[in-house]
Amino acid sequence: MARPFHVEIQESVEYLEKSLHQARRVSQKEKLQMLWWLKSAQVQQHQELAQRLGRNPSTITHWLQQYRQGGISELLRLKKSPGRPPEMDDEMLRQLQERLAQPEGFKSYGEVEQWVRSELGKAVKYKTVHKTVRYRLKAKLKVPRPQSIQQDPQAVTLFKKTSPLPF
C-alpha cells in the first residue's frame, strides 16, 4: 500500500492564485499551479498531480521537497549557472581602455592581440580581442585612410579653401 500523500501549504489560496497570475516564467507557473491545486484540494494523489502537470512523478517529489525545506521562496528561486569566467579581467580591460584612449592607438586588432600578449602577459585569441575592443569597450581602431603618394599637398589645401563643403 502506498504512503499517504500530505503536504502542508502555508500560503492562502488567494495568495497562490494572485502569484500564479503574476508569474512570468513557465517553471514558476507550474510550481505555483501545483501548490494551488494542493491547497484548494483539487488533487489528492501524487500520480494525479504528475499527470495534470505533464511531469515525471520524481520531479513533483523534488519540487515538494524544495517547498518543505525552504518554503515558496526556495521553490520559486531561479538558479543561474555561473558560466565561464571572462578571458580578460577588469584590470586588463582598464589597461587596454587606457591604451586605446592614447592618440597613437592601434592599427589593427592583431596589433592589439600582440600588445595584450607582451604587456599584459596573456595569450588571447584574435576573435576575443576583436569582440572585447569593438563590442564590450565600444572602441574603434583609428586608422587614417590611405593617401596617394602622387597627391600634391598644395592642390589639397587649395581644394579645401575653395570648396563649398565644410572641411
PDB file of C-alpha atoms in Angstrom:
ATOM      1  CA  MET A   1       0.000   0.000   0.000  1.00  0.00           C
ATOM      2  CA  ALA A   2       1.280   3.463  -0.930  1.00  0.00           C
ATOM      3  CA  ARG A   3       2.309   6.073   1.574  1.00  0.00           C
ATOM      4  CA  PRO A   4      -0.350   8.745   2.271  1.00  0.00           C
ATOM      5  CA  PHE A   5       0.147  11.960   0.301  1.00  0.00           C
ATOM      6  CA  HIS A   6       0.037  15.003   2.558  1.00  0.00           C
ATOM      7  CA  VAL A   7       1.671  18.396   2.093  1.00  0.00           C
ATOM      8  CA  GLU A   8       1.145  21.346   4.427  1.00  0.00           C
ATOM      9  CA  ILE A   9       0.833  24.515   2.285  1.00  0.00           C
ATOM     10  CA  GLN A  10       1.286  27.679   4.389  1.00  0.00           C
ATOM     11  CA  GLU A  11       0.163  30.236   1.782  1.00  0.00           C
ATOM     12  CA  SER A  12      -3.507  31.046   1.257  1.00  0.00           C
ATOM     13  CA  VAL A  13      -5.433  30.093  -1.873  1.00  0.00           C
ATOM     14  CA  GLU A  14      -5.877  33.782  -2.742  1.00  0.00           C
ATOM     15  CA  TYR A  15      -2.129  34.478  -2.450  1.00  0.00           C
ATOM     16  CA  LEU A  16      -1.287  31.471  -4.618  1.00  0.00           C
ATOM     17  CA  GLU A  17      -3.868  32.464  -7.213  1.00  0.00           C
ATOM     18  CA  LYS A  18      -2.561  36.040  -7.326  1.00  0.00           C
ATOM     19  CA  SER A  19       1.039  34.823  -7.569  1.00  0.00           C
ATOM     20  CA  LEU A  20       0.052  32.427 -10.350  1.00  0.00           C
ATOM     21  CA  HIS A  21      -1.363  35.289 -12.428  1.00  0.00           C
ATOM     22  CA  GLN A  22       1.703  37.461 -11.822  1.00  0.00           C
ATOM     23  CA  ALA A  23       4.300  34.778 -12.592  1.00  0.00           C
ATOM     24  CA  ARG A  24       6.229  35.376 -15.813  1.00  0.00           C
ATOM     25  CA  ARG A  25       8.185  32.141 -16.175  1.00  0.00           C
ATOM     26  CA  VAL A  26       6.581  28.843 -17.102  1.00  0.00           C
ATOM     27  CA  SER A  27       8.567  26.915 -14.499  1.00  0.00           C
ATOM     28  CA  GLN A  28       7.286  29.204 -11.747  1.00  0.00           C
ATOM     29  CA  LYS A  29       3.715  28.959 -13.041  1.00  0.00           C
ATOM     30  CA  GLU A  30       3.860  25.155 -12.954  1.00  0.00           C
ATOM     31  CA  LYS A  31       5.098  25.124  -9.373  1.00  0.00           C
ATOM     32  CA  LEU A  32       2.508  27.669  -8.246  1.00  0.00           C
ATOM     33  CA  GLN A  33      -0.206  25.711 -10.067  1.00  0.00           C
ATOM     34  CA  MET A  34       0.865  22.601  -8.168  1.00  0.00           C
ATOM     35  CA  LEU A  35       0.653  24.409  -4.820  1.00  0.00           C
ATOM     36  CA  TRP A  36      -2.708  25.955  -5.713  1.00  0.00           C
ATOM     37  CA  TRP A  37      -4.182  22.560  -6.651  1.00  0.00           C
ATOM     38  CA  LEU A  38      -2.922  21.062  -3.407  1.00  0.00           C
ATOM     39  CA  LYS A  39      -4.170  23.954  -1.251  1.00  0.00           C
ATOM     40  CA  SER A  40      -7.605  24.043  -2.894  1.00  0.00           C
ATOM     41  CA  ALA A  41      -7.869  20.227  -2.539  1.00  0.00           C
ATOM     42  CA  GLN A  42      -8.415  19.674  -6.263  1.00  0.00           C
ATOM     43  CA  VAL A  43      -5.720  16.984  -6.263  1.00  0.00           C
ATOM     44  CA  GLN A  44      -5.318  14.270  -3.618  1.00  0.00           C
ATOM     45  CA  GLN A  45      -2.775  11.914  -5.186  1.00  0.00           C
ATOM     46  CA  HIS A  46       0.827  12.331  -6.220  1.00  0.00           C
ATOM     47  CA  GLN A  47       0.275  10.491  -9.526  1.00  0.00           C
ATOM     48  CA  GLU A  48      -2.697  12.683 -10.445  1.00  0.00           C
ATOM     49  CA  LEU A  49      -0.625  15.804  -9.799  1.00  0.00           C
ATOM     50  CA  ALA A  50       2.177  14.495 -12.029  1.00  0.00           C
ATOM     51  CA  GLN A  51      -0.307  13.604 -14.765  1.00  0.00           C
ATOM     52  CA  ARG A  52      -2.022  17.013 -14.698  1.00  0.00           C
ATOM     53  CA  LEU A  53       1.273  18.877 -14.893  1.00  0.00           C
ATOM     54  CA  GLY A  54       2.703  16.512 -17.503  1.00  0.00           C
ATOM     55  CA  ARG A  55       5.798  15.940 -15.384  1.00  0.00           C
ATOM     56  CA  ASN A  56       7.573  12.896 -14.056  1.00  0.00           C
ATOM     57  CA  PRO A  57       6.494  11.976 -10.502  1.00  0.00           C
ATOM     58  CA  SER A  58      10.113  12.270  -9.362  1.00  0.00           C
ATOM     59  CA  THR A  59      10.091  15.938 -10.486  1.00  0.00           C
ATOM     60  CA  ILE A  60       6.974  16.562  -8.403  1.00  0.00           C
ATOM     61  CA  THR A  61       8.661  14.873  -5.436  1.00  0.00           C
ATOM     62  CA  HIS A  62      11.711  17.096  -5.880  1.00  0.00           C
ATOM     63  CA  TRP A  63       9.570  20.257  -6.032  1.00  0.00           C
ATOM     64  CA  LEU A  64       7.656  19.263  -2.910  1.00  0.00           C
ATOM     65  CA  GLN A  65      10.926  18.522  -1.128  1.00  0.00           C
ATOM     66  CA  GLN A  66      12.187  22.000  -2.043  1.00  0.00           C
ATOM     67  CA  TYR A  67       8.954  23.515  -0.726  1.00  0.00           C
ATOM     68  CA  ARG A  68       9.166  21.598   2.563  1.00  0.00           C
ATOM     69  CA  GLN A  69      12.775  22.679   3.113  1.00  0.00           C
ATOM     70  CA  GLY A  70      12.600  26.367   2.204  1.00  0.00           C
ATOM     71  CA  GLY A  71       9.027  27.359   1.530  1.00  0.00           C
ATOM     72  CA  ILE A  72       7.729  29.102  -1.553  1.00  0.00           C
ATOM     73  CA  SER A  73      10.842  31.290  -1.909  1.00  0.00           C
ATOM     74  CA  GLU A  74      13.084  28.221  -2.227  1.00  0.00           C
ATOM     75  CA  LEU A  75      10.667  26.561  -4.640  1.00  0.00           C
ATOM     76  CA  LEU A  76      10.478  29.593  -6.948  1.00  0.00           C
ATOM     77  CA  ARG A  77      14.167  30.567  -6.711  1.00  0.00           C
ATOM     78  CA  LEU A  78      15.794  30.832 -10.129  1.00  0.00           C
ATOM     79  CA  LYS A  79      19.147  29.118 -10.266  1.00  0.00           C
ATOM     80  CA  LYS A  80      21.693  30.774 -12.519  1.00  0.00           C
ATOM     81  CA  SER A  81      24.771  28.910 -13.606  1.00  0.00           C
ATOM     82  CA  PRO A  82      27.979  30.841 -13.071  1.00  0.00           C
ATOM     83  CA  GLY A  83      29.154  30.470 -16.645  1.00  0.00           C
ATOM     84  CA  ARG A  84      32.651  30.643 -17.957  1.00  0.00           C
ATOM     85  CA  PRO A  85      34.913  33.341 -16.487  1.00  0.00           C
ATOM     86  CA  PRO A  86      35.891  36.100 -18.940  1.00  0.00           C
ATOM     87  CA  GLU A  87      39.229  35.836 -20.739  1.00  0.00           C
ATOM     88  CA  MET A  88      40.191  39.363 -19.717  1.00  0.00           C
ATOM     89  CA  ASP A  89      39.617  40.524 -16.140  1.00  0.00           C
ATOM     90  CA  ASP A  90      38.650  44.074 -15.107  1.00  0.00           C
ATOM     91  CA  GLU A  91      42.240  45.232 -14.588  1.00  0.00           C
ATOM     92  CA  MET A  92      43.252  44.054 -18.068  1.00  0.00           C
ATOM     93  CA  LEU A  93      40.234  45.811 -19.583  1.00  0.00           C
ATOM     94  CA  ARG A  94      41.100  49.025 -17.767  1.00  0.00           C
ATOM     95  CA  GLN A  95      44.685  48.947 -19.065  1.00  0.00           C
ATOM     96  CA  LEU A  96      43.505  48.174 -22.592  1.00  0.00           C
ATOM     97  CA  GLN A  97      40.984  51.006 -22.472  1.00  0.00           C
ATOM     98  CA  GLU A  98      43.678  53.432 -21.340  1.00  0.00           C
ATOM     99  CA  ARG A  99      45.926  52.301 -24.176  1.00  0.00           C
ATOM    100  CA  LEU A 100      43.094  52.666 -26.706  1.00  0.00           C
ATOM    101  CA  ALA A 101      42.477  56.224 -25.489  1.00  0.00           C
ATOM    102  CA  GLN A 102      46.023  57.275 -26.334  1.00  0.00           C
ATOM    103  CA  PRO A 103      46.406  59.213 -29.607  1.00  0.00           C
ATOM    104  CA  GLU A 104      48.713  56.703 -31.320  1.00  0.00           C
ATOM    105  CA  GLY A 105      46.200  53.866 -30.774  1.00  0.00           C
ATOM    106  CA  PHE A 106      46.452  50.601 -32.678  1.00  0.00           C
ATOM    107  CA  LYS A 107      46.489  49.950 -36.401  1.00  0.00           C
ATOM    108  CA  SER A 108      44.853  46.514 -36.257  1.00  0.00           C
ATOM    109  CA  TYR A 109      43.282  44.009 -33.898  1.00  0.00           C
ATOM    110  CA  GLY A 110      46.327  41.803 -34.478  1.00  0.00           C
ATOM    111  CA  GLU A 111      48.437  44.594 -33.020  1.00  0.00           C
ATOM    112  CA  VAL A 112      46.092  44.758 -30.020  1.00  0.00           C
ATOM    113  CA  GLU A 113      46.443  40.998 -29.614  1.00  0.00           C
ATOM    114  CA  GLN A 114      50.248  41.292 -29.640  1.00  0.00           C
ATOM    115  CA  TRP A 115      50.139  44.170 -27.141  1.00  0.00           C
ATOM    116  CA  VAL A 116      47.949  42.138 -24.755  1.00  0.00           C
ATOM    117  CA  ARG A 117      50.354  39.191 -25.060  1.00  0.00           C
ATOM    118  CA  SER A 118      53.505  41.280 -24.488  1.00  0.00           C
ATOM    119  CA  GLU A 119      52.308  43.893 -21.976  1.00  0.00           C
ATOM    120  CA  LEU A 120      49.658  42.015 -20.022  1.00  0.00           C
ATOM    121  CA  GLY A 121      51.191  38.559 -20.353  1.00  0.00           C
ATOM    122  CA  LYS A 122      48.037  36.808 -21.502  1.00  0.00           C
ATOM    123  CA  ALA A 123      47.570  34.952 -24.786  1.00  0.00           C
ATOM    124  CA  VAL A 124      44.098  35.884 -26.046  1.00  0.00           C
ATOM    125  CA  LYS A 125      42.565  34.839 -29.349  1.00  0.00           C
ATOM    126  CA  TYR A 126      42.083  37.383 -32.135  1.00  0.00           C
ATOM    127  CA  LYS A 127      38.318  36.861 -32.080  1.00  0.00           C
ATOM    128  CA  THR A 128      38.188  37.553 -28.333  1.00  0.00           C
ATOM    129  CA  VAL A 129      40.267  40.710 -28.752  1.00  0.00           C
ATOM    130  CA  HIS A 130      38.001  41.931 -31.557  1.00  0.00           C
ATOM    131  CA  LYS A 131      34.788  41.313 -29.613  1.00  0.00           C
ATOM    132  CA  THR A 132      36.203  42.880 -26.451  1.00  0.00           C
ATOM    133  CA  VAL A 133      37.503  46.022 -28.130  1.00  0.00           C
ATOM    134  CA  ARG A 134      34.660  46.532 -30.578  1.00  0.00           C
ATOM    135  CA  TYR A 135      31.572  45.485 -28.613  1.00  0.00           C
ATOM    136  CA  ARG A 136      32.462  45.457 -24.917  1.00  0.00           C
ATOM    137  CA  LEU A 137      34.672  48.559 -24.806  1.00  0.00           C
ATOM    138  CA  LYS A 138      32.790  50.181 -27.727  1.00  0.00           C
ATOM    139  CA  ALA A 139      36.071  51.346 -29.262  1.00  0.00           C
ATOM    140  CA  LYS A 140      37.069  51.610 -32.889  1.00  0.00           C
ATOM    141  CA  LEU A 141      40.610  51.481 -34.134  1.00  0.00           C
ATOM    142  CA  LYS A 142      41.502  54.876 -35.528  1.00  0.00           C
ATOM    143  CA  VAL A 143      43.250  54.177 -38.811  1.00  0.00           C
ATOM    144  CA  PRO A 144      43.633  57.036 -41.295  1.00  0.00           C
ATOM    145  CA  ARG A 145      42.526  56.457 -44.839  1.00  0.00           C
ATOM    146  CA  PRO A 146      45.334  55.710 -47.257  1.00  0.00           C
ATOM    147  CA  GLN A 147      46.553  58.613 -49.354  1.00  0.00           C
ATOM    148  CA  SER A 148      48.223  58.520 -52.700  1.00  0.00           C
ATOM    149  CA  ILE A 149      51.933  59.363 -52.716  1.00  0.00           C
ATOM    150  CA  GLN A 150      51.354  61.195 -56.029  1.00  0.00           C
ATOM    151  CA  GLN A 151      48.923  63.609 -54.390  1.00  0.00           C
ATOM    152  CA  ASP A 152      50.014  67.271 -54.416  1.00  0.00           C
ATOM    153  CA  PRO A 153      49.680  68.802 -50.902  1.00  0.00           C
ATOM    154  CA  GLN A 154      49.220  72.336 -52.306  1.00  0.00           C
ATOM    155  CA  ALA A 155      46.353  71.179 -54.500  1.00  0.00           C
ATOM    156  CA  VAL A 156      44.685  69.615 -51.464  1.00  0.00           C
ATOM    157  CA  THR A 157      44.879  72.820 -49.404  1.00  0.00           C
ATOM    158  CA  LEU A 158      43.644  74.882 -52.358  1.00  0.00           C
ATOM    159  CA  PHE A 159      40.698  72.485 -52.803  1.00  0.00           C
ATOM    160  CA  LYS A 160      39.823  72.754 -49.106  1.00  0.00           C
ATOM    161  CA  LYS A 161      39.865  76.565 -49.273  1.00  0.00           C
ATOM    162  CA  THR A 162      37.774  76.901 -52.448  1.00  0.00           C
ATOM    163  CA  SER A 163      35.347  74.027 -51.867  1.00  0.00           C
ATOM    164  CA  PRO A 164      31.786  74.937 -50.803  1.00  0.00           C
ATOM    165  CA  LEU A 165      31.771  71.882 -48.486  1.00  0.00           C
ATOM    166  CA  PRO A 166      32.996  72.409 -44.920  1.00  0.00           C
ATOM    167  CA  PHE A 167      36.291  70.671 -44.069  1.00  0.00           C
TER     168      PHE A 167
END
